[in-house]
Coordinates of C-alpha atoms in Angstrom, one line a residue:
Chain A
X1 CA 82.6 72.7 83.6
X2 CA 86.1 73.5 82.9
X3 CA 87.9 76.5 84.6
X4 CA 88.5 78.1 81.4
X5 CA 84.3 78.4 81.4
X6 CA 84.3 79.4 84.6
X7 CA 87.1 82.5 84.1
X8 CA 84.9 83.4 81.0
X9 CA 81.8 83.9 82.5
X10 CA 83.8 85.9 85.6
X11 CA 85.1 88.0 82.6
X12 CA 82.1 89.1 81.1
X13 CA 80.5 89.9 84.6
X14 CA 83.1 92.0 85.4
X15 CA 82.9 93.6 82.0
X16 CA 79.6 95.1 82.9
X17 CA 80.6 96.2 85.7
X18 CA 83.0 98.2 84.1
X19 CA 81.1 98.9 80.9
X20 CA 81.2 102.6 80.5
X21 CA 77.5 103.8 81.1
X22 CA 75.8 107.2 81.0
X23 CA 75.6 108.7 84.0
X24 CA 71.1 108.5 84.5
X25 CA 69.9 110.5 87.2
X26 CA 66.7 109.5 89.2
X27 CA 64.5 111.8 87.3
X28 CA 65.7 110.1 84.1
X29 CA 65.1 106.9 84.7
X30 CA 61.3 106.7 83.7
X31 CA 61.3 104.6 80.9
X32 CA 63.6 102.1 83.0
X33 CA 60.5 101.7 85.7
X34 CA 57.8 101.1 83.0
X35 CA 56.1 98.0 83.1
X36 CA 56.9 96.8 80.2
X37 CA 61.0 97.4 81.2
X38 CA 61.0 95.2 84.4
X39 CA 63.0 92.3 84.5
X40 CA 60.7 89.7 86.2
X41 CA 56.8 91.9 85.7
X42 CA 54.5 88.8 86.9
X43 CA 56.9 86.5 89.0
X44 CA 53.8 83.6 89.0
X45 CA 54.1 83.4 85.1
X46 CA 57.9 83.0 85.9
X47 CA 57.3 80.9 88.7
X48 CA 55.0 78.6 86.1
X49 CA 57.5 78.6 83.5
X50 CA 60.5 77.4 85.6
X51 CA 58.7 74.8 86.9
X52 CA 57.5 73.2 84.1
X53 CA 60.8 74.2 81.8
X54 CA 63.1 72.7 85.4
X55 CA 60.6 69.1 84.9
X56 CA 61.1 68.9 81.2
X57 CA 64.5 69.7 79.9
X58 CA 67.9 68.7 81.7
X59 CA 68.7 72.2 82.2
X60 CA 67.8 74.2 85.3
X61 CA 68.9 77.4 87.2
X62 CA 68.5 81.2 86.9
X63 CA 69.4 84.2 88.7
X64 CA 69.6 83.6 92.4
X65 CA 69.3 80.1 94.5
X66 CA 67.9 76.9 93.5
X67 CA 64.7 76.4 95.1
X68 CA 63.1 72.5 96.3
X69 CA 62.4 69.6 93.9
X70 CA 59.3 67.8 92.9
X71 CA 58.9 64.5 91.8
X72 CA 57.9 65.7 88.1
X73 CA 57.5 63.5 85.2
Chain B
X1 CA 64.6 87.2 90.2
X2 CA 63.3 91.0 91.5
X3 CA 62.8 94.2 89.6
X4 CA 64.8 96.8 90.3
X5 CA 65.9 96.9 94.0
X6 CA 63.8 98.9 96.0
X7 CA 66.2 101.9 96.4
X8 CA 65.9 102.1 92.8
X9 CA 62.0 102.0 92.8
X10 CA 61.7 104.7 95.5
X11 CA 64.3 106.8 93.5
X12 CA 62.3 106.4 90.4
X13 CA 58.9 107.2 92.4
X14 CA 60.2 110.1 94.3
X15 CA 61.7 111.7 91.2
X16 CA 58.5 110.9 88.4
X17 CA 56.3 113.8 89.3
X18 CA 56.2 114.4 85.6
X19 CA 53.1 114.1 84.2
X20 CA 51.7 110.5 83.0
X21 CA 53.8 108.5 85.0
X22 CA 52.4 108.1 88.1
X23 CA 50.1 106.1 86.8
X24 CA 52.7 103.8 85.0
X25 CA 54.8 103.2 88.0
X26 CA 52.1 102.6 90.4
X27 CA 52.4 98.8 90.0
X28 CA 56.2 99.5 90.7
X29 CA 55.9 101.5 93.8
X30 CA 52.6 99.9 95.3
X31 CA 54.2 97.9 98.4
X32 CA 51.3 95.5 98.6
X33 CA 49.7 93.0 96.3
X34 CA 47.8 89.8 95.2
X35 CA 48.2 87.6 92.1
X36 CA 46.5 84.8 90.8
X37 CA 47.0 82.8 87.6
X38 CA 45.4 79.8 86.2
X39 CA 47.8 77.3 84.1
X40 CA 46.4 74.3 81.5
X41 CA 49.5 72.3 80.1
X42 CA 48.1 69.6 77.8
X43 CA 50.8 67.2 76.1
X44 CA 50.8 65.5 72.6
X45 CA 49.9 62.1 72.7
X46 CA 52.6 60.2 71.4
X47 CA 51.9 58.7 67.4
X48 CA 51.2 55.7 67.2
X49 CA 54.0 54.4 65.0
X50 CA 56.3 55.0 68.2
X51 CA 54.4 53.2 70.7
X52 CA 55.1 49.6 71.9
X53 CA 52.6 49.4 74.7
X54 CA 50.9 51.6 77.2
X55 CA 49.1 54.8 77.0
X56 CA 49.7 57.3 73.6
X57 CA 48.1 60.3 76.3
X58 CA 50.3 61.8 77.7
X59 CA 50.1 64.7 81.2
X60 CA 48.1 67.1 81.4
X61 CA 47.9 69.5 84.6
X62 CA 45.8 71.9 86.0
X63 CA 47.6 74.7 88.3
X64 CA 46.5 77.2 90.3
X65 CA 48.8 79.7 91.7
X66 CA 49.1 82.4 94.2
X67 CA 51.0 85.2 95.8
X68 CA 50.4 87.8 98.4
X69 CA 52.9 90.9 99.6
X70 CA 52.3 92.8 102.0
X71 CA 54.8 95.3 103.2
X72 CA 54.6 95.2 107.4
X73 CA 56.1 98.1 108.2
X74 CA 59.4 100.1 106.6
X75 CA 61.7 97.6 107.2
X76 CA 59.5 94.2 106.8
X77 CA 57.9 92.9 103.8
X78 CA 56.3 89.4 103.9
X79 CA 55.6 87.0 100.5
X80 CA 53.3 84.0 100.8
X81 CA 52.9 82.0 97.4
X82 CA 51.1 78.7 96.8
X83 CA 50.4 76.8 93.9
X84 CA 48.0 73.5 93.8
X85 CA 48.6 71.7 91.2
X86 CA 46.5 68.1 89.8
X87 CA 47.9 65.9 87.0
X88 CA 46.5 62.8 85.1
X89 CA 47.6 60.8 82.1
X90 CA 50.8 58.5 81.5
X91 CA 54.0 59.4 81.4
X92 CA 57.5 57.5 79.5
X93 CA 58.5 54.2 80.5
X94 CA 61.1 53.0 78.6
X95 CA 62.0 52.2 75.2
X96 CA 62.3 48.9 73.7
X97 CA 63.6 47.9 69.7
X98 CA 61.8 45.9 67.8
X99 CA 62.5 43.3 65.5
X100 CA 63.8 45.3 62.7
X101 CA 65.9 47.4 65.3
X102 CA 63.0 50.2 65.5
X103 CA 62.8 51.8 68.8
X104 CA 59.9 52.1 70.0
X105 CA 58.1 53.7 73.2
X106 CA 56.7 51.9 76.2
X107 CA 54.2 54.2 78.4
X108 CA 53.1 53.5 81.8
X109 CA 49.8 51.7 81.6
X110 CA 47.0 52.9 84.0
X111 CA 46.3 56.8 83.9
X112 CA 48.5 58.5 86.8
X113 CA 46.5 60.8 88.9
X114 CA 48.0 62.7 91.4
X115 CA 47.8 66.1 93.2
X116 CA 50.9 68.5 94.5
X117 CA 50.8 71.2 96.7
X118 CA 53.6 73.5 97.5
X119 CA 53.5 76.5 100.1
X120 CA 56.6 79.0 100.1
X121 CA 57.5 82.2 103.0
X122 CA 59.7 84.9 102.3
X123 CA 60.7 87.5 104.7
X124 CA 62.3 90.7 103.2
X125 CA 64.6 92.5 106.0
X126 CA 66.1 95.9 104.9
X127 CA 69.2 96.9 107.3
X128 CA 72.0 99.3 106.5
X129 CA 71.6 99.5 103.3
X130 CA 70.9 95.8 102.4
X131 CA 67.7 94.1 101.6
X132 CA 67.7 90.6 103.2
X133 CA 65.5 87.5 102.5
X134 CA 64.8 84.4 104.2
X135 CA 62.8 82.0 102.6
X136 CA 61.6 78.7 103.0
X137 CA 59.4 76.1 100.9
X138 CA 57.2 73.5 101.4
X139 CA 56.3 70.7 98.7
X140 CA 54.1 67.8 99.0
X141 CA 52.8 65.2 96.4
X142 CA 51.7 61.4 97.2
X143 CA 55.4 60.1 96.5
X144 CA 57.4 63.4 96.9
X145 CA 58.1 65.7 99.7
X146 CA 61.0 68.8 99.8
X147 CA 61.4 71.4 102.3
X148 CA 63.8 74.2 101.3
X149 CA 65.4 77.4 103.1
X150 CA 67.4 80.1 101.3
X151 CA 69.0 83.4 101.8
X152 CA 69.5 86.3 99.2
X153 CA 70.8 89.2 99.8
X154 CA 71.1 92.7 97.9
X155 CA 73.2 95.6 98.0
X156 CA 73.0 98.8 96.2
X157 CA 76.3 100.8 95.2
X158 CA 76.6 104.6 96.2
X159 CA 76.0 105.5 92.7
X160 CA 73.0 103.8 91.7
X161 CA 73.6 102.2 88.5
X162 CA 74.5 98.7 90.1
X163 CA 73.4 96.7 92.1
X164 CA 75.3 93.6 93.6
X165 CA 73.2 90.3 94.8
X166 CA 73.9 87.1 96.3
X167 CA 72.1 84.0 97.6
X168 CA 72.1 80.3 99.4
X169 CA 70.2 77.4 99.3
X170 CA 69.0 74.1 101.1
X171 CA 66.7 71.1 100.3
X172 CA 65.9 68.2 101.3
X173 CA 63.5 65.9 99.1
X174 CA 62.4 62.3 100.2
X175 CA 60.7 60.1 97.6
X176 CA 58.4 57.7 98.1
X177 CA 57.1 55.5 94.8
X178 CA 53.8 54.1 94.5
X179 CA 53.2 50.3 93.7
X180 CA 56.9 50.1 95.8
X181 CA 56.6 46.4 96.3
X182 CA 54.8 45.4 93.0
X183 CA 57.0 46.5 90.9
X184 CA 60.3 46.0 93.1
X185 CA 60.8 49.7 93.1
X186 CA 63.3 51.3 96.0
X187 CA 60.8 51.8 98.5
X188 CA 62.3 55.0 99.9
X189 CA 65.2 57.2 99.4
X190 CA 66.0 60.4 99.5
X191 CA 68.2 63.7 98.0
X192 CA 69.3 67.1 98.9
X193 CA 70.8 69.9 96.9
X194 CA 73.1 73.1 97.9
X195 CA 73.1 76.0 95.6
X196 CA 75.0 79.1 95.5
X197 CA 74.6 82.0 93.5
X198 CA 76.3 86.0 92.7
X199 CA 74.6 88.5 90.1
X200 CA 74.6 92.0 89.5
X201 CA 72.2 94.5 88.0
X202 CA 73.2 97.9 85.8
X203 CA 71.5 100.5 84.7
X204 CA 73.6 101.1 81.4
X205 CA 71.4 104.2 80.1
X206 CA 68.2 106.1 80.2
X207 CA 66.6 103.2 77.6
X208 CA 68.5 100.1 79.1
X209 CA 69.4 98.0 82.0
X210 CA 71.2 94.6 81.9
X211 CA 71.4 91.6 85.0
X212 CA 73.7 88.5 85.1
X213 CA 74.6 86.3 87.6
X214 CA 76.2 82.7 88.2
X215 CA 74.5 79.4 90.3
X216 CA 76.7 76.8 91.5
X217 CA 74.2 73.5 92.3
X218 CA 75.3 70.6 93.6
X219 CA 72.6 67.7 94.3
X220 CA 73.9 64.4 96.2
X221 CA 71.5 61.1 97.3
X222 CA 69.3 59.0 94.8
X223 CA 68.7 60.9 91.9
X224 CA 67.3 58.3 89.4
X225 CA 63.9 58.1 88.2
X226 CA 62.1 56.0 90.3
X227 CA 59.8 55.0 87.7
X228 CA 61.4 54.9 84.7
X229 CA 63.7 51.8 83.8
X230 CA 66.1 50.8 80.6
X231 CA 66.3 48.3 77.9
X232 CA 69.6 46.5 78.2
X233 CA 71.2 43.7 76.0
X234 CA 67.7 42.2 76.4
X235 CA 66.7 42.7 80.0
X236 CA 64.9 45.4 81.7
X237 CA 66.6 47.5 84.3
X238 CA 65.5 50.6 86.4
X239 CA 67.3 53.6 85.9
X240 CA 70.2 54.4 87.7
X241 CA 72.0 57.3 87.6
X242 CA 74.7 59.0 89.2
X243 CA 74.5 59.8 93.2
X244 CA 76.1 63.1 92.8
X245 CA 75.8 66.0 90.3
X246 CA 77.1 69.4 90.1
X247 CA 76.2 71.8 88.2
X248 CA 76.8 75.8 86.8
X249 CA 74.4 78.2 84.9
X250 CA 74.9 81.4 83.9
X251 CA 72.0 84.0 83.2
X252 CA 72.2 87.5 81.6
X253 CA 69.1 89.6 81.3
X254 CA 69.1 92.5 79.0
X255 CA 66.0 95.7 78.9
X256 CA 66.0 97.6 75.9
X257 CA 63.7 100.3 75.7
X258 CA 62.1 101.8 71.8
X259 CA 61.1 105.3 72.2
X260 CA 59.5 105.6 69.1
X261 CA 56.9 102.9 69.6
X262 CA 57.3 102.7 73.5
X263 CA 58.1 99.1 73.2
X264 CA 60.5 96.9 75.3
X265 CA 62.9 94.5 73.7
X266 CA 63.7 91.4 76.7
X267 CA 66.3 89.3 75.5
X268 CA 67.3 86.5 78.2
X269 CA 70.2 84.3 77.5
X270 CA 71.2 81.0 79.9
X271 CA 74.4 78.9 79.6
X272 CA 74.1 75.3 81.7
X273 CA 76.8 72.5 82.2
X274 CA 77.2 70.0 84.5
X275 CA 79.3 67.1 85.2
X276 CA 76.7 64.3 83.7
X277 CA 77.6 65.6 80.2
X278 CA 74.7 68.5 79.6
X279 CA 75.7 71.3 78.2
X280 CA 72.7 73.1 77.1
X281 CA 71.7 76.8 75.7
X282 CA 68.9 78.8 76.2
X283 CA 67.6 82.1 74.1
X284 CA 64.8 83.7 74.9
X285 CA 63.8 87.3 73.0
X286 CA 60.3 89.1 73.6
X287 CA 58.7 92.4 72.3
X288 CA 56.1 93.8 75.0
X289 CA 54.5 96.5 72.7
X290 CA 51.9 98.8 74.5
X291 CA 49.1 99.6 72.4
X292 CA 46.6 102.6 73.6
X293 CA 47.2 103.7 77.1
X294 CA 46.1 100.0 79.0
X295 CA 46.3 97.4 76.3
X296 CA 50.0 95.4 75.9
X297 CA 50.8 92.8 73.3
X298 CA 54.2 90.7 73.9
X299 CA 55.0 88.0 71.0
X300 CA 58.0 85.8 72.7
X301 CA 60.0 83.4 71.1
X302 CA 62.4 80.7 73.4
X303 CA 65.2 78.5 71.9
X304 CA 66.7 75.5 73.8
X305 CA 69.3 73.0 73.3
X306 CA 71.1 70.3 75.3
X307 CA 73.4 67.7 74.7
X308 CA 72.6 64.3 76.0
X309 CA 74.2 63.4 79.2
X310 CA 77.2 61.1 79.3
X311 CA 75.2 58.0 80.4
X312 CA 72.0 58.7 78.1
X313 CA 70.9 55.6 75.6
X314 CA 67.6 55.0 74.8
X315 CA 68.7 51.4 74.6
X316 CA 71.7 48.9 75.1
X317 CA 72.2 46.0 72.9
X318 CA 75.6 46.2 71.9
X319 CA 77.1 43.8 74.7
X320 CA 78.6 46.5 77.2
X321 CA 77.3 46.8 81.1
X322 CA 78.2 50.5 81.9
X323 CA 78.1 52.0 85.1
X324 CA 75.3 53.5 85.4
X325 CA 72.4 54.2 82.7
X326 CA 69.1 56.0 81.9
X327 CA 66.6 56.1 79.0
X328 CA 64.9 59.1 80.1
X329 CA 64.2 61.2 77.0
X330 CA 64.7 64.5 79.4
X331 CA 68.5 63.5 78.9
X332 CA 68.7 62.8 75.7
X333 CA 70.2 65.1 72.8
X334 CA 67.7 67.5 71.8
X335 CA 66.7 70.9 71.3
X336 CA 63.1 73.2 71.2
X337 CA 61.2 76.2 70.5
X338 CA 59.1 77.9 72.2
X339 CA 56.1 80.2 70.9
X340 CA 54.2 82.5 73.3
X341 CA 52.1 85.4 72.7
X342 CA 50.7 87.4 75.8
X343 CA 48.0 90.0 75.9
X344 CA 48.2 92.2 79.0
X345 CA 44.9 94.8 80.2
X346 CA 46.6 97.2 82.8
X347 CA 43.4 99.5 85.0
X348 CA 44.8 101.7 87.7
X349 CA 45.3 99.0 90.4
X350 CA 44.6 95.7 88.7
X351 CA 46.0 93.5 85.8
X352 CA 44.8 90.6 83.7
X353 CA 46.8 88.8 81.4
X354 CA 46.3 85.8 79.2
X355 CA 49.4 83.8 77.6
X356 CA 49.6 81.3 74.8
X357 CA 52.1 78.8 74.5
X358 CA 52.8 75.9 72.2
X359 CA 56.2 73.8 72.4
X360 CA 58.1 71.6 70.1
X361 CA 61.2 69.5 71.0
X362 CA 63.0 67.7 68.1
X363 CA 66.5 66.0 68.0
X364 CA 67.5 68.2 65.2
X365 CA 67.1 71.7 67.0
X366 CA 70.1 70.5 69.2
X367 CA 73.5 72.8 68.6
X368 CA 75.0 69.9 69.5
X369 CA 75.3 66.4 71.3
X370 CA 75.8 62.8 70.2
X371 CA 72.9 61.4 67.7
X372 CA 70.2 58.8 69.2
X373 CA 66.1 58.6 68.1
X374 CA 64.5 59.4 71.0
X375 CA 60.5 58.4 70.6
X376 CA 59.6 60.1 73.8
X377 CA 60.5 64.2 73.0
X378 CA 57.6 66.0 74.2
X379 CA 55.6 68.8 72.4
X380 CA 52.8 70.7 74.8
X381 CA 51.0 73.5 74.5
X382 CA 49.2 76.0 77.4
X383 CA 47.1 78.9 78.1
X384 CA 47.6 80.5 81.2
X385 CA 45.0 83.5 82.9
X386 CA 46.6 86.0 85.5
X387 CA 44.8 88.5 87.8
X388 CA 46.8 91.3 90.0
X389 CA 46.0 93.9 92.1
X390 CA 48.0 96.1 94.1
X391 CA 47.7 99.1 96.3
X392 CA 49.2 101.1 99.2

């Protein structure tokens, strides 16, 4: 990974941060707790899919810390 | 990895006395539940015009899964999930050219059966302000064992819209290969990886919400393939890789909500690179479209690519004795697609769902990455059942 890469990606995150967003009070946010809306709505299917994506392809990682290997084939 | 943060929920809760939606959030603000899913993941064989020797059927696995919350009191919240997991058929070997240069596949021989079981903990701590998780994991198959621990952490700003989280890993995996002395394999060895990671979550508007975050992974120890080997300059060699690797990937999450139809767009995007040579994409864009009060339909489509790592061949005949070397084809240059359609039932306190998958990996999907023909890319497909229930 070069630094450029690396300054890139810090860029965009900081970008939304910054984004300008509309200001959504609590009683507006309704459709943003739907079901449908969440960002991880059945974390074994996610769980499932990692798992067999992270023993197939090269590629690994998400949001948040790795988790513990297996000895996949 | 969570919804949104639990301030958030409450907020949401607390304020959605309108009408209709009480109903909606109640798997949102329910502190308690149980899931269980069913997996089958069923492998092509490989055709017969690419294999050498060996077994054409390839893995198929059977996985059961778990997971139990249960909120303690206000400030505790523990998560226990288990999956069980048993496998059987053969899996890549290595590759070998024939005559006319062809390459072709060798499988292992005798049908692998094994079983793996893994066990994780997670204790969620909420103090000033700041929801705090310990975890730890347990893994055990018959040649494989990891325990991991992590931290995450997760902090809500003043105004609401954003909310910062962060996280650390450990784990330590030993190996142990079967048939160690018949076929000269190490006998035992052993690898641990450190990961790191910063994201943040923003409400952007009433129909919208986006997530992104950064992992920094480093893995060090023996982290070849035990039991695959290599084709070189006319001998057969057991792969050996690098005893290092670090690696960066970078995840955005977006939430678009349709008023009109009261649909969800999800459209997940992750850049990967690490310092073997991958540099791989992922796209992933679904439509979750209720229809009738309880009844949801999500067609999902996935796009991958990677680029082979640095020391990738499928074989070596050209003379040179590099430093280190693998045939496994989950190096190689290739990319895939991904079809999944999911039918969701939502009842007051319980959920079923079914999903449908089928996957296709071919060397042409790839963005990008040096040519090789790799006989070994897989295509699977697998139906998956999930039950939940949740209450107060």
């Amino acid at each position: 990974m070069t630094s450029k890469r690396l300054w890139t990606v810090c860029l965009l995150l900081s970008l939304i941060e910054l984004s300008a967003c509309a200001e959504v009070r609590p009683w507006e946010r309704g459709r943003l707790a739907k079901p449908h809306m969440a960002l991880d709505a059945d974390p074994l299917l996610t769980g499932i899919d990692a798992h067999t994506f992270n023993s197939k392809e090269a590629a690994s990682g998400g949001i948040g810390p790795a988790g513990g290997g297996c000895g996949c084939n | 990895m969570k919804k949104l943060s639990r301030t958030v929920q409450s907020l949401l809760v607390s304020s959605l006395s309108l009408p209709g939606f009480s109903e909606l959030l109640a798997a949102e603000s329910d502190p308690n539940e149980f899931q269980y899913r069913f997996t089958l993941y069923d492998e092509e064989p490989l055709p017969e015009g690419l294999l050498l020797d060996g077994s054409p059927d390839r893995y198929r696995i059977k996985s059961h899964q778990f997971r139990f919350k249960r909120e303690l009191n206000e400030r505790f919240t523990l998560t226990v999930e288990g999956i069980h997991e048993s496998m059987s058929g053969s899996s890549p070997w290595f590759v070998k050219p024939d005559q006319q240069g062809n390459l072709l596949q060798v499988m292992s021989g005798a049908t692998i059966e094994e079983t793996r079981n893994e066990i994780n903990l997670a204790l969620g701590i909420e103090h000033k302000e700041i929801q705090h998780t310990l975890a730890t994991g347990y893994s055990n198959e018959n040649d494989y064992e990891a325990v991991s621990i992590s931290y995450t952490g997760e902090y809500e700003q003043q105004n609401n819209h954003t909310t910062l989280s962060w996280g650390a890993s450990y784990s330590d995996d030993r190996l142990s290969p079967t048939d160690a002395l018949l076929f000269g394999r190490v006998e035992r060895a052993s690898r641990n990886t450190v990961s790191a990671s910063f994201g943040l979550t923003r409400i952007l508007n009433r129909n919208a919400l986006i997530q992104s975050g950064v992992q920094l992974t480093h893995h060090d120890g023996y982290l070849s393939d035990p039991y695959k080997e290599m084709f070189i300059n006319g001998g057969i060699f057991f792969d050996h890789r690098p005893e290092d690797r670090t690696a960066f990937a970078w995840s955005t999450r977006f939430r678009q909500y349709f008023v009109g139809t009261n649909s969800a767009l999800h459209a997940d995007y992750r850049y990967f690179n690490d310092d073997w040579g991958v540099d791989s994409h992922t796209l992933d864009l679904a439509w979750h479209l209720p229809i009738g009060e309880r009844f949801e339909l999500a067609p999902a489509i996935r796009y991958y690519s990677q680029s082979a790592a640095d020391f990738y061949a499928p074989v070596i005949t050209d003379g040179r004795t590099p430093s280190h070397w693998s045939s496994d084809y989950r190096l190689a240059t290739y990319g895939a697609m991904r079809y999944r359609l999911s039918a969701t039932w939502r009842a007051e306190i319980w959920s079923v769902s079914l999903n449908a998958d089928i996957y296709n990996s071919r060397e042409s999907l790839a963005l990008s990455g040096p040519h090789f023909d790799t006989p070994a890319l897989v295509d699977f497909w697998r139906i998956s059942l999930g039950w939940q229930v949740h209450w107060q």
